[in-house]
GROMACS .gro file of C-alpha atoms in nm:
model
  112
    1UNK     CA    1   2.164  -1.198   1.507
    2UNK     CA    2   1.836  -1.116   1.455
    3UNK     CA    3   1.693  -0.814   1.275
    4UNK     CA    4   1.335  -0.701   1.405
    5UNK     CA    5   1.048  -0.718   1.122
    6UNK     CA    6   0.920  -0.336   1.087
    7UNK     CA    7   0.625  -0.454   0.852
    8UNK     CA    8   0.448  -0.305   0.575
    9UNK     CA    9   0.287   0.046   0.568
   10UNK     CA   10  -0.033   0.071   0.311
   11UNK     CA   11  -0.109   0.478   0.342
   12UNK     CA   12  -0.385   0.686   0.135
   13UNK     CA   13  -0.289   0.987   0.039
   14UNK     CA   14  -0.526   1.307  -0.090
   15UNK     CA   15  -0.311   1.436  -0.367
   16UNK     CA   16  -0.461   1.832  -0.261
   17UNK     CA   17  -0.320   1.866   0.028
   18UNK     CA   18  -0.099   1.588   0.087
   19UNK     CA   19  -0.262   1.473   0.363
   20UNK     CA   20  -0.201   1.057   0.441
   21UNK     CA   21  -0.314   0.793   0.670
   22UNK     CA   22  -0.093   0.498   0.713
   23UNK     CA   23  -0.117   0.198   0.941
   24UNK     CA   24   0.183  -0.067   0.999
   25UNK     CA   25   0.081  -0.468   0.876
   26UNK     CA   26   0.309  -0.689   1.015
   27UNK     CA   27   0.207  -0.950   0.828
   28UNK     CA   28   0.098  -0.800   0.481
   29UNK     CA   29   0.040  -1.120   0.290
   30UNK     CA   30  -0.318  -1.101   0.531
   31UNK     CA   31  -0.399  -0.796   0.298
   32UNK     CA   32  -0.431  -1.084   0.005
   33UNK     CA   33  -0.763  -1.204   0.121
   34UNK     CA   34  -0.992  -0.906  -0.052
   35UNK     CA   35  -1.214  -0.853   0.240
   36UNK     CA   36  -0.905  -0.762   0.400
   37UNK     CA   37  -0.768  -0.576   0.165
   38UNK     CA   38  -1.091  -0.334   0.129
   39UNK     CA   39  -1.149  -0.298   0.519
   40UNK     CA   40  -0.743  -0.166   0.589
   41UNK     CA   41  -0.857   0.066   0.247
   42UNK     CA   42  -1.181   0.166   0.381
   43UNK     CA   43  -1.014   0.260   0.747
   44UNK     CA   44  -0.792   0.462   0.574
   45UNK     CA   45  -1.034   0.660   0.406
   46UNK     CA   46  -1.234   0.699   0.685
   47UNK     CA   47  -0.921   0.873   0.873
   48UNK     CA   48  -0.948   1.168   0.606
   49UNK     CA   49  -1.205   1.432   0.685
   50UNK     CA   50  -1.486   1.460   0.498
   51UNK     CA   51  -1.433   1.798   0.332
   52UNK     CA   52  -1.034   1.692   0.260
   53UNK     CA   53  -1.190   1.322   0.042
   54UNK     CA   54  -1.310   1.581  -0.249
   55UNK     CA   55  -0.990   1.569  -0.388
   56UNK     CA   56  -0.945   1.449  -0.804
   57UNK     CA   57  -0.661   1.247  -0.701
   58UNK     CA   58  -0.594   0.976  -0.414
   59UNK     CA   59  -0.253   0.787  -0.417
   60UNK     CA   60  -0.200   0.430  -0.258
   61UNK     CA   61   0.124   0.305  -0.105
   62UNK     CA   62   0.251   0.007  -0.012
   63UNK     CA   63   0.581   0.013   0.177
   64UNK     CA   64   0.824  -0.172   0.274
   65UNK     CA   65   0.970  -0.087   0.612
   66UNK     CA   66   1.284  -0.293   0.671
   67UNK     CA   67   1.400  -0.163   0.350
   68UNK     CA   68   1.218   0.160   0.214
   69UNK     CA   69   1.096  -0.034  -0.115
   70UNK     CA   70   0.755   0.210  -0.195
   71UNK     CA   71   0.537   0.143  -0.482
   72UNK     CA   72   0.198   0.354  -0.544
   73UNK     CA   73  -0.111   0.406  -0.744
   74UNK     CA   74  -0.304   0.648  -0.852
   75UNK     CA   75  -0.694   0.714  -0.842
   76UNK     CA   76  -0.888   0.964  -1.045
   77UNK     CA   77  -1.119   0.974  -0.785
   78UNK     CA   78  -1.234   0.828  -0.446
   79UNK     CA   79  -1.551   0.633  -0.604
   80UNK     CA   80  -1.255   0.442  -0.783
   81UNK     CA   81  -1.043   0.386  -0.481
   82UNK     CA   82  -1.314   0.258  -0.258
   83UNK     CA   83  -1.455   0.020  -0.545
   84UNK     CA   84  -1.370  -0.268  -0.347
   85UNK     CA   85  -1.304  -0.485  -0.649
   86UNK     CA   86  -1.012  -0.224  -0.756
   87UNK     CA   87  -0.899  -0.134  -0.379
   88UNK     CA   88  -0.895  -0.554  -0.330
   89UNK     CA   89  -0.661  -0.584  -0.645
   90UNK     CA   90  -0.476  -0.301  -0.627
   91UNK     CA   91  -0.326  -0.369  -0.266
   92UNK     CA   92  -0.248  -0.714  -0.367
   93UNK     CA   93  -0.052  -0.557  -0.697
   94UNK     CA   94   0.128  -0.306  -0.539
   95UNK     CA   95   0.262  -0.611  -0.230
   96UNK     CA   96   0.375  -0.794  -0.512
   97UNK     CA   97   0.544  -0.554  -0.689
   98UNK     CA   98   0.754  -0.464  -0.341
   99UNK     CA   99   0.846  -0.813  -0.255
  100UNK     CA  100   0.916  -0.834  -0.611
  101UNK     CA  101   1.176  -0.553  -0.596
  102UNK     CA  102   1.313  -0.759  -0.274
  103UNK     CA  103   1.364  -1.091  -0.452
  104UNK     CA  104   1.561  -0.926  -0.727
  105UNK     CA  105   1.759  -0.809  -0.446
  106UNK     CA  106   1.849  -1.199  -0.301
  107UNK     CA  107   1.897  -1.288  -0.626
  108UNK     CA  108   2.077  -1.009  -0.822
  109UNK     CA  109   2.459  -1.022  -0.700
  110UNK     CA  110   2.606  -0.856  -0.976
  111UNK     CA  111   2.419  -0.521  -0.878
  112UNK     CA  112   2.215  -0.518  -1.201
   0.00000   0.00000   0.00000
């Protein structure tokens, strides 16, 4: 039996009106090479309108669709979320941190 890969979602969210844009990687480790990493960021952005990215706050996800592992970050501002140092970094964190949470799961049989 085989169980059908669902991917990754990484969404930006505007923390003032909850507004996101999300798009499906199939193959998230991709979104470790930085340039990558900042383009999916950058086309994210770019979804939100223009009078909606003056928000304080912007949130990034990283999701895990075949099991509903989430993990996000915060950004004071949009400046900080498009630096493309921090946008490059922060995707590969918050990937890590999910398939983290997955390998404990493989490996934890006692439920702890």
């Amino acid at each position: 039996m085989t169980t059908e890969n669902k991917g990754y979602s990484l969404a930006v969210t505007n923390s003032s009106n909850n507004e996101t844009e999300d798009k499906v990687y199939l193959k998230p480790m991709s979104l470790y090479v930085p340039d990558l990493a900042v383009q999916a960021v950058t086309e994210l952005v770019s979804g939100l309108s223009a009078a909606k990215k003056s928000a304080d706050e912007f949130v990034l996800t990283v999701t895990n669709n075949n099991n509903g592992i989430s993990v996000d970050k915060n950004f004071a501002s949009l400046s900080e979320l498009q630096d493309p140092l921090n946008a490059a970094d922060s995707v590969k964190d918050l990937i890590n941190i999910v398939r983290g949470y997955e390998s404990d799961e493989e490996t934890n049989v006692c439920g702890w």
